[in-house]
């Protein structure tokens, strides 16, 4: 497809096919917050609220208000979601953010992971950006430091640390810290965020194996590789997402070496993750080419596709004309496959879960993990990138 | 297939295709216990030890010694496994059983679930049955009462009980208690086990919905249904396994009503779980016909197939000639499909994980969850059943 056609395509997809689905079906106008357990046609199949997805939805609605159209009332959706999060999202004793609530806002579950906190921070930062109200920034910072403390002292999350438990570092952790700092840094003059960004950049790069052109999901704190299924695990879509996180960081700091590394990461991970037989990106792979143990390893999920769409488009714009053509070809491959397989022309939005051959295994549009986030974020980022030309 | 051919078929499969694979590849002759992370050809892809599967392997080797052939040294495998479990399997402070150990027997992980304990109890009971040594029975009983206490006081497992956390009862719990009691009862004169069996039978039957011909995986303590994905979850293979557990219990207590109910459960669950399009049993379904949220719901796993093989064969033998033909037809359908899709003629054993169409998604023969248990147990039970004719 001619690149001039991409801007109207992505903007149209965002505004006409994605936003209306969520605006119509996901807002709980009675109890606050957002439904995410939505059937193919938007019917609510569970009224439980998932905090990862509440924070992400607040973030998205506010971003869309700021960057696409401030006249559509989208900030109101973000505001009600933020109020819901602040009223019900945190444990009053510990300050931690719950994983899920029922419709009466009673907590159902709390994870031994930091990601509910992470998306809470992103939501609060974004609300500060769109409203200028200091209370949002204060709460973002408070939860950020709580999260940083939990990351440094994982025993506080409640998982028993046993004699043989390997202190594995997961790629997601430095990535989410970089994303929180990308949101916090412009709002504060606090240089501690820059220091942590440097630390997280170094932590991230410990996962990279340039000689083998791959990114390991889990390494020891020293960056060593474990010869177990967990130690050999690859998640190409996740590595591609990390690629563009790092690219943003490299552009911000004018770091040419990091820019090159980020482009490499995107290139390796796309090439390794692409299924030459049926198309699309594998969900998980094994660094040594064994079958991963995850039952869903060969499935095609929507979010690796949307991460790859934005990452390859950004890489095309950043890299020179020669290398750029390679990224543009990847982008076009991903776009065609996504439009053919993920898009639901009947009811809007994209399917989330396809089998290896590209057939939907689930017709649902949202659930515990899929909400109003990866697809609109990628479409928004691509729209903004293409408008800049 | 003529039923006379089933006995040599199943006995041959057990002795020639399944036992040799595990005897050759799974025994850790250096550090004790059993490897279960085995590639297609038996190569070890991780040396971590999983306690569910250690207990189950001890149980199987001892059963095979007792019921198939006492001259093959199989009891030695069970003995070394039991010694390994007793030396390294339990937390010295709490008495709980770990979930996994590394090769140096350092604990890696402990679950907030009772099943590591359950398979430890089954292993110890079985060792008492094969050796007559009281120390095994003593330890089985000690861990049984610990497990019963954890089941009655789930907060002791360490999972936070939050205001909205529904106290959902999962079908697995009363099932595993019935299976532990089936092993403990003949060894002790303790009538408390009979009382708990009555309690567990009643608990199990709360999951049954005769009007809709289904068995719910999760219900409230009062037996009510929750209208959430978890509350609507069906696992046909699991319900079929429960069917034969209950059938054993019904035969033991001469309970004709429970016998009829157990046969119903097997019939409903097989009919509902069978994939009319591609064959095999779905892993998960939703009681209302929605797609379940589990990514692997449409996959075909080995263990629902092996449970269905034994359950339908037992149901055929127990039920009268009319109903029996129906169960025999189910059995034959399951057998043909299993032999076509699960069996590995090249390297022995069965594949564990197939996609909906019946193609292996994983070539591994064992892992964290698949070990020396469901397949040999079903083959042994069928062999013993067919020998009784």
mmCIF file of C-alpha atoms in Angstrom, chain B:
data_model
loop_
_atom_site.group_PDB
_atom_site.id
_atom_site.type_symbol
_atom_site.label_atom_id
_atom_site.label_comp_id
_atom_site.label_asym_id
_atom_site.label_seq_id
_atom_site.Cartn_x
_atom_site.Cartn_y
_atom_site.Cartn_z
ATOM 1 C CA UNK B 1 -12.997 -53.092 17.520
ATOM 2 C CA UNK B 2 -14.084 -56.390 19.026
ATOM 3 C CA UNK B 3 -13.906 -56.077 22.811
ATOM 4 C CA UNK B 4 -11.743 -59.207 23.025
ATOM 5 C CA UNK B 5 -8.980 -57.353 21.300
ATOM 6 C CA UNK B 6 -8.991 -54.525 23.828
ATOM 7 C CA UNK B 7 -7.152 -56.360 26.594
ATOM 8 C CA UNK B 8 -4.061 -57.235 24.542
ATOM 9 C CA UNK B 9 -4.156 -53.790 22.955
ATOM 10 C CA UNK B 10 -4.157 -51.879 26.230
ATOM 11 C CA UNK B 11 -1.778 -54.197 28.006
ATOM 12 C CA UNK B 12 0.617 -54.040 25.069
ATOM 13 C CA UNK B 13 0.405 -50.252 24.943
ATOM 14 C CA UNK B 14 1.197 -50.026 28.646
ATOM 15 C CA UNK B 15 4.052 -52.503 28.745
ATOM 16 C CA UNK B 16 5.616 -51.922 25.351
ATOM 17 C CA UNK B 17 4.934 -48.304 24.413
ATOM 18 C CA UNK B 18 4.552 -46.359 27.659
ATOM 19 C CA UNK B 19 6.528 -47.966 30.497
ATOM 20 C CA UNK B 20 9.799 -48.295 28.505
ATOM 21 C CA UNK B 21 9.776 -44.597 27.610
ATOM 22 C CA UNK B 22 9.604 -43.498 31.233
ATOM 23 C CA UNK B 23 11.842 -46.230 32.594
ATOM 24 C CA UNK B 24 14.551 -45.304 30.102
ATOM 25 C CA UNK B 25 14.353 -41.535 30.301
ATOM 26 C CA UNK B 26 12.703 -40.270 33.465
ATOM 27 C CA UNK B 27 14.638 -41.783 36.359
ATOM 28 C CA UNK B 28 17.312 -39.507 37.806
ATOM 29 C CA UNK B 29 19.819 -42.150 38.879
ATOM 30 C CA UNK B 30 22.246 -39.529 40.138
ATOM 31 C CA UNK B 31 20.152 -37.149 42.272
ATOM 32 C CA UNK B 32 16.987 -39.185 42.834
ATOM 33 C CA UNK B 33 13.399 -38.570 41.827
ATOM 34 C CA UNK B 34 12.125 -38.327 38.289
ATOM 35 C CA UNK B 35 12.747 -36.058 35.341
ATOM 36 C CA UNK B 36 9.486 -35.140 33.653
ATOM 37 C CA UNK B 37 10.607 -32.424 31.231
ATOM 38 C CA UNK B 38 11.241 -34.833 28.373
ATOM 39 C CA UNK B 39 11.463 -34.116 24.671
ATOM 40 C CA UNK B 40 9.785 -36.227 22.037
ATOM 41 C CA UNK B 41 12.662 -38.742 22.066
ATOM 42 C CA UNK B 42 13.121 -38.634 25.845
ATOM 43 C CA UNK B 43 15.880 -36.025 26.000
ATOM 44 C CA UNK B 44 15.790 -34.009 29.229
ATOM 45 C CA UNK B 45 15.037 -30.353 28.507
ATOM 46 C CA UNK B 46 14.904 -29.240 32.151
ATOM 47 C CA UNK B 47 16.153 -31.003 35.292
ATOM 48 C CA UNK B 48 13.667 -29.319 37.633
ATOM 49 C CA UNK B 49 11.486 -31.721 39.632
ATOM 50 C CA UNK B 50 7.733 -31.187 39.963
ATOM 51 C CA UNK B 51 6.183 -32.617 43.119
ATOM 52 C CA UNK B 52 2.748 -33.370 41.658
ATOM 53 C CA UNK B 53 4.510 -35.567 39.129
ATOM 54 C CA UNK B 54 6.997 -37.070 41.615
ATOM 55 C CA UNK B 55 4.138 -38.279 43.815
ATOM 56 C CA UNK B 56 2.213 -39.551 40.826
ATOM 57 C CA UNK B 57 5.216 -41.473 39.458
ATOM 58 C CA UNK B 58 5.824 -43.144 42.832
ATOM 59 C CA UNK B 59 2.160 -44.137 42.874
ATOM 60 C CA UNK B 60 2.293 -45.552 39.313
ATOM 61 C CA UNK B 61 5.499 -47.577 39.663
ATOM 62 C CA UNK B 62 4.200 -49.145 42.853
ATOM 63 C CA UNK B 63 0.805 -49.897 41.290
ATOM 64 C CA UNK B 64 2.485 -51.511 38.301
ATOM 65 C CA UNK B 65 4.605 -53.606 40.626
ATOM 66 C CA UNK B 66 1.522 -54.738 42.515
ATOM 67 C CA UNK B 67 -0.860 -55.293 39.627
ATOM 68 C CA UNK B 68 1.150 -56.045 36.495
ATOM 69 C CA UNK B 69 4.528 -57.566 37.203
ATOM 70 C CA UNK B 70 6.442 -57.816 40.489
ATOM 71 C CA UNK B 71 9.535 -59.208 38.811
ATOM 72 C CA UNK B 72 10.601 -56.174 36.819
ATOM 73 C CA UNK B 73 12.155 -54.039 39.539
ATOM 74 C CA UNK B 74 9.460 -51.404 39.257
ATOM 75 C CA UNK B 75 9.116 -51.194 43.027
ATOM 76 C CA UNK B 76 12.706 -49.985 43.176
ATOM 77 C CA UNK B 77 11.747 -46.971 41.065
ATOM 78 C CA UNK B 78 8.882 -46.244 43.435
ATOM 79 C CA UNK B 79 11.132 -46.649 46.479
ATOM 80 C CA UNK B 80 13.795 -44.257 45.276
ATOM 81 C CA UNK B 81 11.094 -41.747 44.363
ATOM 82 C CA UNK B 82 9.444 -42.063 47.774
ATOM 83 C CA UNK B 83 12.810 -41.625 49.500
ATOM 84 C CA UNK B 84 13.437 -38.537 47.378
ATOM 85 C CA UNK B 85 10.032 -37.101 48.263
ATOM 86 C CA UNK B 86 10.527 -37.759 51.968
ATOM 87 C CA UNK B 87 14.028 -36.285 51.984
ATOM 88 C CA UNK B 88 13.313 -33.143 49.963
ATOM 89 C CA UNK B 89 9.603 -32.718 49.240
ATOM 90 C CA UNK B 90 8.375 -30.957 52.352
ATOM 91 C CA UNK B 91 9.008 -27.634 54.034
ATOM 92 C CA UNK B 92 10.501 -28.488 57.434
ATOM 93 C CA UNK B 93 8.802 -25.545 59.118
ATOM 94 C CA UNK B 94 5.248 -25.869 57.866
ATOM 95 C CA UNK B 95 5.112 -29.483 56.710
ATOM 96 C CA UNK B 96 3.707 -28.327 53.376
ATOM 97 C CA UNK B 97 4.824 -29.998 50.152
ATOM 98 C CA UNK B 98 6.739 -27.867 47.643
ATOM 99 C CA UNK B 99 5.625 -27.515 44.021
ATOM 100 C CA UNK B 100 9.077 -27.770 42.458
ATOM 101 C CA UNK B 101 12.743 -28.302 43.261
ATOM 102 C CA UNK B 102 15.886 -27.787 41.232
ATOM 103 C CA UNK B 103 18.295 -30.645 40.602
ATOM 104 C CA UNK B 104 20.151 -29.842 43.830
ATOM 105 C CA UNK B 105 16.774 -30.359 45.544
ATOM 106 C CA UNK B 106 16.500 -26.715 46.505
ATOM 107 C CA UNK B 107 12.856 -25.599 46.589
ATOM 108 C CA UNK B 108 11.849 -23.355 43.697
ATOM 109 C CA UNK B 109 8.162 -22.766 44.225
ATOM 110 C CA UNK B 110 5.277 -23.581 46.574
ATOM 111 C CA UNK B 111 1.673 -23.320 45.376
ATOM 112 C CA UNK B 112 -1.274 -21.703 47.120
ATOM 113 C CA UNK B 113 -3.099 -24.948 46.324
ATOM 114 C CA UNK B 114 -3.333 -28.317 48.053
ATOM 115 C CA UNK B 115 -2.471 -30.658 45.171
ATOM 116 C CA UNK B 116 1.236 -31.170 45.867
ATOM 117 C CA UNK B 117 0.100 -32.518 49.243
ATOM 118 C CA UNK B 118 -2.562 -34.692 47.612
ATOM 119 C CA UNK B 119 -0.157 -36.559 45.345
ATOM 120 C CA UNK B 120 2.287 -36.913 48.218
ATOM 121 C CA UNK B 121 -0.453 -38.650 50.234
ATOM 122 C CA UNK B 122 -1.320 -40.942 47.328
ATOM 123 C CA UNK B 123 2.341 -41.876 46.907
ATOM 124 C CA UNK B 124 2.762 -42.683 50.613
ATOM 125 C CA UNK B 125 -0.450 -44.737 50.773
ATOM 126 C CA UNK B 126 0.590 -46.712 47.768
ATOM 127 C CA UNK B 127 4.066 -47.323 49.238
ATOM 128 C CA UNK B 128 2.409 -48.682 52.347
ATOM 129 C CA UNK B 129 0.316 -50.979 50.171
ATOM 130 C CA UNK B 130 3.343 -52.314 48.350
ATOM 131 C CA UNK B 131 5.809 -52.541 51.253
ATOM 132 C CA UNK B 132 3.680 -52.816 54.389
ATOM 133 C CA UNK B 133 5.978 -50.346 56.122
ATOM 134 C CA UNK B 134 3.987 -48.355 58.690
ATOM 135 C CA UNK B 135 6.126 -45.243 58.322
ATOM 136 C CA UNK B 136 4.572 -44.642 54.886
ATOM 137 C CA UNK B 137 1.043 -44.899 56.227
ATOM 138 C CA UNK B 138 1.912 -42.640 59.144
ATOM 139 C CA UNK B 139 3.236 -39.977 56.827
ATOM 140 C CA UNK B 140 0.279 -40.358 54.464
ATOM 141 C CA UNK B 141 -2.108 -39.738 57.338
ATOM 142 C CA UNK B 142 -0.111 -36.838 58.729
ATOM 143 C CA UNK B 143 -0.124 -35.066 55.355
ATOM 144 C CA UNK B 144 -3.783 -35.974 54.783
ATOM 145 C CA UNK B 145 -4.851 -34.148 57.952
ATOM 146 C CA UNK B 146 -2.624 -31.200 57.099
ATOM 147 C CA UNK B 147 -4.305 -31.073 53.687
ATOM 148 C CA UNK B 148 -7.789 -31.329 55.169
ATOM 149 C CA UNK B 149 -6.967 -28.452 57.503
ATOM 150 C CA UNK B 150 -5.712 -26.332 54.589
ATOM 151 C CA UNK B 151 -8.896 -27.102 52.654
ATOM 152 C CA UNK B 152 -11.040 -26.021 55.609
ATOM 153 C CA UNK B 153 -8.928 -22.901 56.220
ATOM 154 C CA UNK B 154 -7.797 -21.749 52.765
ATOM 155 C CA UNK B 155 -6.415 -18.530 54.230
ATOM 156 C CA UNK B 156 -3.536 -20.684 55.531
ATOM 157 C CA UNK B 157 -2.440 -21.218 51.924
ATOM 158 C CA UNK B 158 -1.468 -17.553 51.850
ATOM 159 C CA UNK B 159 -3.945 -16.212 49.311
ATOM 160 C CA UNK B 160 -5.395 -12.905 50.548
ATOM 161 C CA UNK B 161 -9.122 -13.204 51.252
ATOM 162 C CA UNK B 162 -10.520 -9.888 50.060
ATOM 163 C CA UNK B 163 -13.953 -8.408 50.714
ATOM 164 C CA UNK B 164 -15.394 -9.528 47.392
ATOM 165 C CA UNK B 165 -13.429 -12.734 46.890
ATOM 166 C CA UNK B 166 -16.099 -15.329 46.189
ATOM 167 C CA UNK B 167 -15.529 -18.486 48.231
ATOM 168 C CA UNK B 168 -15.827 -20.629 45.102
ATOM 169 C CA UNK B 169 -15.571 -24.368 45.524
ATOM 170 C CA UNK B 170 -13.676 -26.086 42.782
ATOM 171 C CA UNK B 171 -14.641 -29.573 41.663
ATOM 172 C CA UNK B 172 -11.071 -30.798 41.982
ATOM 173 C CA UNK B 173 -11.091 -30.522 45.777
ATOM 174 C CA UNK B 174 -13.767 -33.065 46.735
ATOM 175 C CA UNK B 175 -12.478 -35.301 43.926
ATOM 176 C CA UNK B 176 -8.958 -35.454 45.316
ATOM 177 C CA UNK B 177 -10.273 -36.074 48.814
ATOM 178 C CA UNK B 178 -12.307 -38.999 47.499
ATOM 179 C CA UNK B 179 -9.211 -40.359 45.785
ATOM 180 C CA UNK B 180 -7.060 -40.007 48.927
ATOM 181 C CA UNK B 181 -9.740 -41.706 51.008
ATOM 182 C CA UNK B 182 -10.056 -44.526 48.478
ATOM 183 C CA UNK B 183 -6.362 -45.157 49.127
ATOM 184 C CA UNK B 184 -6.389 -44.572 52.918
ATOM 185 C CA UNK B 185 -9.581 -46.396 53.841
ATOM 186 C CA UNK B 186 -8.458 -49.971 53.191
ATOM 187 C CA UNK B 187 -5.267 -49.351 55.185
ATOM 188 C CA UNK B 188 -6.807 -47.948 58.368
ATOM 189 C CA UNK B 189 -9.824 -48.674 60.503
ATOM 190 C CA UNK B 190 -10.381 -44.979 61.033
ATOM 191 C CA UNK B 191 -14.077 -44.177 60.510
ATOM 192 C CA UNK B 192 -13.329 -40.459 60.161
ATOM 193 C CA UNK B 193 -12.370 -41.181 56.565
ATOM 194 C CA UNK B 194 -15.848 -42.567 55.903
ATOM 195 C CA UNK B 195 -17.379 -39.413 57.345
ATOM 196 C CA UNK B 196 -15.225 -37.197 55.163
ATOM 197 C CA UNK B 197 -16.052 -39.342 52.134
ATOM 198 C CA UNK B 198 -19.756 -38.698 52.782
ATOM 199 C CA UNK B 199 -19.028 -34.980 53.077
ATOM 200 C CA UNK B 200 -16.985 -34.970 49.880
ATOM 201 C CA UNK B 201 -19.580 -36.942 47.945
ATOM 202 C CA UNK B 202 -22.187 -34.348 48.891
ATOM 203 C CA UNK B 203 -19.785 -31.529 48.010
ATOM 204 C CA UNK B 204 -19.150 -33.085 44.615
ATOM 205 C CA UNK B 205 -22.833 -33.458 43.807
ATOM 206 C CA UNK B 206 -23.388 -29.720 44.320
ATOM 207 C CA UNK B 207 -21.596 -29.207 40.994
ATOM 208 C CA UNK B 208 -24.122 -31.259 39.036
ATOM 209 C CA UNK B 209 -27.006 -29.790 37.019
ATOM 210 C CA UNK B 210 -29.117 -32.779 35.856
ATOM 211 C CA UNK B 211 -31.697 -30.550 34.125
ATOM 212 C CA UNK B 212 -28.979 -29.167 31.865
ATOM 213 C CA UNK B 213 -26.924 -32.371 31.763
ATOM 214 C CA UNK B 214 -23.700 -30.734 32.920
ATOM 215 C CA UNK B 215 -21.151 -30.473 35.706
ATOM 216 C CA UNK B 216 -19.937 -27.008 36.739
ATOM 217 C CA UNK B 217 -16.262 -26.688 37.657
ATOM 218 C CA UNK B 218 -16.904 -23.957 40.236
ATOM 219 C CA UNK B 219 -19.905 -23.264 42.480
ATOM 220 C CA UNK B 220 -20.470 -21.348 45.716
ATOM 221 C CA UNK B 221 -20.248 -23.272 49.015
ATOM 222 C CA UNK B 222 -24.046 -23.495 48.881
ATOM 223 C CA UNK B 223 -23.878 -24.978 45.392
ATOM 224 C CA UNK B 224 -25.146 -21.855 43.644
ATOM 225 C CA UNK B 225 -24.017 -20.865 40.184
ATOM 226 C CA UNK B 226 -22.062 -17.677 39.500
ATOM 227 C CA UNK B 227 -22.790 -15.914 36.214
ATOM 228 C CA UNK B 228 -19.146 -15.257 35.381
ATOM 229 C CA UNK B 229 -16.756 -17.096 33.052
ATOM 230 C CA UNK B 230 -15.409 -18.969 36.079
ATOM 231 C CA UNK B 231 -18.901 -19.837 37.261
ATOM 232 C CA UNK B 232 -19.924 -21.108 33.815
ATOM 233 C CA UNK B 233 -16.734 -23.094 33.232
ATOM 234 C CA UNK B 234 -16.979 -26.748 32.150
ATOM 235 C CA UNK B 235 -14.074 -29.147 31.763
ATOM 236 C CA UNK B 236 -15.562 -32.269 30.173
ATOM 237 C CA UNK B 237 -12.517 -34.467 30.770
ATOM 238 C CA UNK B 238 -12.393 -33.445 34.399
ATOM 239 C CA UNK B 239 -16.104 -34.166 34.852
ATOM 240 C CA UNK B 240 -15.611 -37.579 33.229
ATOM 241 C CA UNK B 241 -12.762 -38.272 35.663
ATOM 242 C CA UNK B 242 -15.077 -37.305 38.509
ATOM 243 C CA UNK B 243 -17.644 -39.694 37.048
ATOM 244 C CA UNK B 244 -15.405 -42.701 37.500
ATOM 245 C CA UNK B 245 -14.132 -41.539 40.909
ATOM 246 C CA UNK B 246 -17.771 -41.420 42.047
ATOM 247 C CA UNK B 247 -18.508 -44.718 40.364
ATOM 248 C CA UNK B 248 -15.718 -46.359 42.365
ATOM 249 C CA UNK B 249 -17.177 -44.824 45.503
ATOM 250 C CA UNK B 250 -20.707 -45.970 44.567
ATOM 251 C CA UNK B 251 -19.531 -49.535 43.935
ATOM 252 C CA UNK B 252 -17.691 -49.552 47.250
ATOM 253 C CA UNK B 253 -20.779 -48.413 49.150
ATOM 254 C CA UNK B 254 -23.323 -50.319 47.014
ATOM 255 C CA UNK B 255 -25.093 -47.058 46.297
ATOM 256 C CA UNK B 256 -27.349 -47.630 43.276
ATOM 257 C CA UNK B 257 -28.546 -44.063 43.087
ATOM 258 C CA UNK B 258 -24.972 -42.765 43.051
ATOM 259 C CA UNK B 259 -24.097 -45.361 40.412
ATOM 260 C CA UNK B 260 -26.838 -44.014 38.158
ATOM 261 C CA UNK B 261 -25.732 -40.432 38.770
ATOM 262 C CA UNK B 262 -22.124 -41.319 37.988
ATOM 263 C CA UNK B 263 -23.120 -42.964 34.718
ATOM 264 C CA UNK B 264 -25.168 -39.867 33.844
ATOM 265 C CA UNK B 265 -22.193 -37.609 34.522
ATOM 266 C CA UNK B 266 -19.980 -39.641 32.203
ATOM 267 C CA UNK B 267 -22.631 -39.671 29.473
ATOM 268 C CA UNK B 268 -23.456 -35.942 29.659
ATOM 269 C CA UNK B 269 -19.838 -34.888 29.793
ATOM 270 C CA UNK B 270 -18.701 -37.066 26.929
ATOM 271 C CA UNK B 271 -21.574 -35.926 24.724
ATOM 272 C CA UNK B 272 -21.086 -32.262 25.558
ATOM 273 C CA UNK B 273 -17.312 -32.374 25.330
ATOM 274 C CA UNK B 274 -16.976 -34.258 22.042
ATOM 275 C CA UNK B 275 -16.029 -32.020 19.100
ATOM 276 C CA UNK B 276 -18.385 -33.119 16.338
ATOM 277 C CA UNK B 277 -16.364 -31.264 13.733
ATOM 278 C CA UNK B 278 -12.827 -32.507 14.383
ATOM 279 C CA UNK B 279 -13.267 -35.212 17.031
ATOM 280 C CA UNK B 280 -11.691 -35.411 20.457
ATOM 281 C CA UNK B 281 -12.763 -33.721 23.680
ATOM 282 C CA UNK B 282 -12.615 -29.979 24.137
ATOM 283 C CA UNK B 283 -10.479 -28.920 27.085
ATOM 284 C CA UNK B 284 -12.883 -26.245 28.350
ATOM 285 C CA UNK B 285 -16.407 -25.167 27.494
ATOM 286 C CA UNK B 286 -18.888 -22.603 28.799
ATOM 287 C CA UNK B 287 -22.184 -23.784 30.271
ATOM 288 C CA UNK B 288 -24.070 -21.219 28.187
ATOM 289 C CA UNK B 289 -22.253 -22.020 24.971
ATOM 290 C CA UNK B 290 -20.088 -18.912 24.990
ATOM 291 C CA UNK B 291 -16.445 -19.332 24.110
ATOM 292 C CA UNK B 292 -14.503 -19.883 27.333
ATOM 293 C CA UNK B 293 -11.861 -17.288 28.139
ATOM 294 C CA UNK B 294 -9.004 -19.805 28.423
ATOM 295 C CA UNK B 295 -6.773 -19.481 25.358
ATOM 296 C CA UNK B 296 -6.394 -23.273 25.169
ATOM 297 C CA UNK B 297 -10.097 -24.104 25.425
ATOM 298 C CA UNK B 298 -10.376 -25.813 22.025
ATOM 299 C CA UNK B 299 -7.166 -27.813 22.298
ATOM 300 C CA UNK B 300 -7.218 -31.571 22.674
ATOM 301 C CA UNK B 301 -5.172 -32.777 25.637
ATOM 302 C CA UNK B 302 -4.110 -36.330 26.333
ATOM 303 C CA UNK B 303 -5.565 -36.620 29.812
ATOM 304 C CA UNK B 304 -9.241 -35.955 29.064
ATOM 305 C CA UNK B 305 -8.865 -38.665 26.412
ATOM 306 C CA UNK B 306 -7.343 -41.205 28.800
ATOM 307 C CA UNK B 307 -9.927 -40.414 31.491
ATOM 308 C CA UNK B 308 -12.691 -40.897 28.937
ATOM 309 C CA UNK B 309 -11.216 -44.207 27.792
ATOM 310 C CA UNK B 310 -11.339 -45.711 31.259
ATOM 311 C CA UNK B 311 -14.624 -44.083 32.327
ATOM 312 C CA UNK B 312 -16.553 -45.257 29.260
ATOM 313 C CA UNK B 313 -15.118 -48.763 29.530
ATOM 314 C CA UNK B 314 -16.075 -48.970 33.209
ATOM 315 C CA UNK B 315 -19.517 -47.517 32.468
ATOM 316 C CA UNK B 316 -19.997 -50.128 29.757
ATOM 317 C CA UNK B 317 -19.196 -52.925 32.202
ATOM 318 C CA UNK B 318 -21.382 -51.532 35.016
ATOM 319 C CA UNK B 319 -24.452 -50.522 33.078
ATOM 320 C CA UNK B 320 -26.905 -52.986 31.573
ATOM 321 C CA UNK B 321 -26.709 -54.257 28.012
ATOM 322 C CA UNK B 322 -28.782 -51.425 26.487
ATOM 323 C CA UNK B 323 -27.045 -48.443 28.029
ATOM 324 C CA UNK B 324 -23.756 -50.330 27.847
ATOM 325 C CA UNK B 325 -23.749 -50.255 24.059
ATOM 326 C CA UNK B 326 -23.876 -46.488 24.138
ATOM 327 C CA UNK B 327 -20.840 -46.314 26.407
ATOM 328 C CA UNK B 328 -19.011 -48.859 24.297
ATOM 329 C CA UNK B 329 -19.600 -46.744 21.203
ATOM 330 C CA UNK B 330 -18.182 -43.703 23.032
ATOM 331 C CA UNK B 331 -15.223 -45.762 24.094
ATOM 332 C CA UNK B 332 -14.542 -46.897 20.553
ATOM 333 C CA UNK B 333 -14.798 -43.344 19.242
ATOM 334 C CA UNK B 334 -12.319 -42.118 21.846
ATOM 335 C CA UNK B 335 -9.952 -45.035 21.265
ATOM 336 C CA UNK B 336 -9.825 -44.594 17.502
ATOM 337 C CA UNK B 337 -9.276 -40.860 17.736
ATOM 338 C CA UNK B 338 -6.594 -41.287 20.406
ATOM 339 C CA UNK B 339 -4.718 -43.922 18.481
ATOM 340 C CA UNK B 340 -4.811 -41.743 15.366
ATOM 341 C CA UNK B 341 -3.729 -38.516 17.022
ATOM 342 C CA UNK B 342 -1.998 -38.912 20.377
ATOM 343 C CA UNK B 343 0.151 -41.988 19.899
ATOM 344 C CA UNK B 344 3.785 -41.519 18.892
ATOM 345 C CA UNK B 345 4.803 -44.640 16.983
ATOM 346 C CA UNK B 346 8.350 -43.421 16.526
ATOM 347 C CA UNK B 347 9.504 -42.738 20.058
ATOM 348 C CA UNK B 348 6.809 -44.240 22.263
ATOM 349 C CA UNK B 349 4.432 -42.515 24.729
ATOM 350 C CA UNK B 350 1.698 -40.130 23.603
ATOM 351 C CA UNK B 351 1.832 -36.511 22.601
ATOM 352 C CA UNK B 352 0.131 -34.356 25.213
ATOM 353 C CA UNK B 353 -1.111 -31.315 23.381
ATOM 354 C CA UNK B 354 -2.916 -31.149 20.047
ATOM 355 C CA UNK B 355 -4.674 -28.280 18.349
ATOM 356 C CA UNK B 356 -8.393 -28.491 17.717
ATOM 357 C CA UNK B 357 -7.790 -30.307 14.435
ATOM 358 C CA UNK B 358 -5.687 -32.948 16.187
ATOM 359 C CA UNK B 359 -2.197 -31.871 15.133
ATOM 360 C CA UNK B 360 0.488 -31.817 17.844
ATOM 361 C CA UNK B 361 1.295 -28.269 18.948
ATOM 362 C CA UNK B 362 4.025 -29.638 21.212
ATOM 363 C CA UNK B 363 6.212 -32.647 20.568
ATOM 364 C CA UNK B 364 7.325 -32.918 24.198
ATOM 365 C CA UNK B 365 6.330 -36.038 26.123
ATOM 366 C CA UNK B 366 6.406 -34.527 29.573
ATOM 367 C CA UNK B 367 6.736 -31.258 31.411
ATOM 368 C CA UNK B 368 5.533 -29.463 34.504
ATOM 369 C CA UNK B 369 2.112 -31.106 34.248
ATOM 370 C CA UNK B 370 2.486 -34.200 32.065
ATOM 371 C CA UNK B 371 4.311 -37.098 33.631
ATOM 372 C CA UNK B 372 4.008 -40.821 34.240
ATOM 373 C CA UNK B 373 0.404 -40.853 35.386
ATOM 374 C CA UNK B 374 -2.800 -40.356 33.384
ATOM 375 C CA UNK B 375 -1.941 -42.567 30.442
ATOM 376 C CA UNK B 376 -0.429 -45.510 32.390
ATOM 377 C CA UNK B 377 -3.143 -45.239 35.057
ATOM 378 C CA UNK B 378 -5.916 -45.497 32.442
ATOM 379 C CA UNK B 379 -4.176 -48.356 30.644
ATOM 380 C CA UNK B 380 -3.658 -50.200 33.936
ATOM 381 C CA UNK B 381 -7.244 -49.665 35.107
ATOM 382 C CA UNK B 382 -8.581 -50.843 31.749
ATOM 383 C CA UNK B 383 -6.312 -53.887 31.751
ATOM 384 C CA UNK B 384 -7.457 -54.846 35.253
ATOM 385 C CA UNK B 385 -11.093 -54.274 34.341
ATOM 386 C CA UNK B 386 -10.903 -56.393 31.203
ATOM 387 C CA UNK B 387 -9.054 -59.178 33.018
ATOM 388 C CA UNK B 388 -11.934 -59.431 35.508
ATOM 389 C CA UNK B 389 -14.458 -60.545 32.850
#
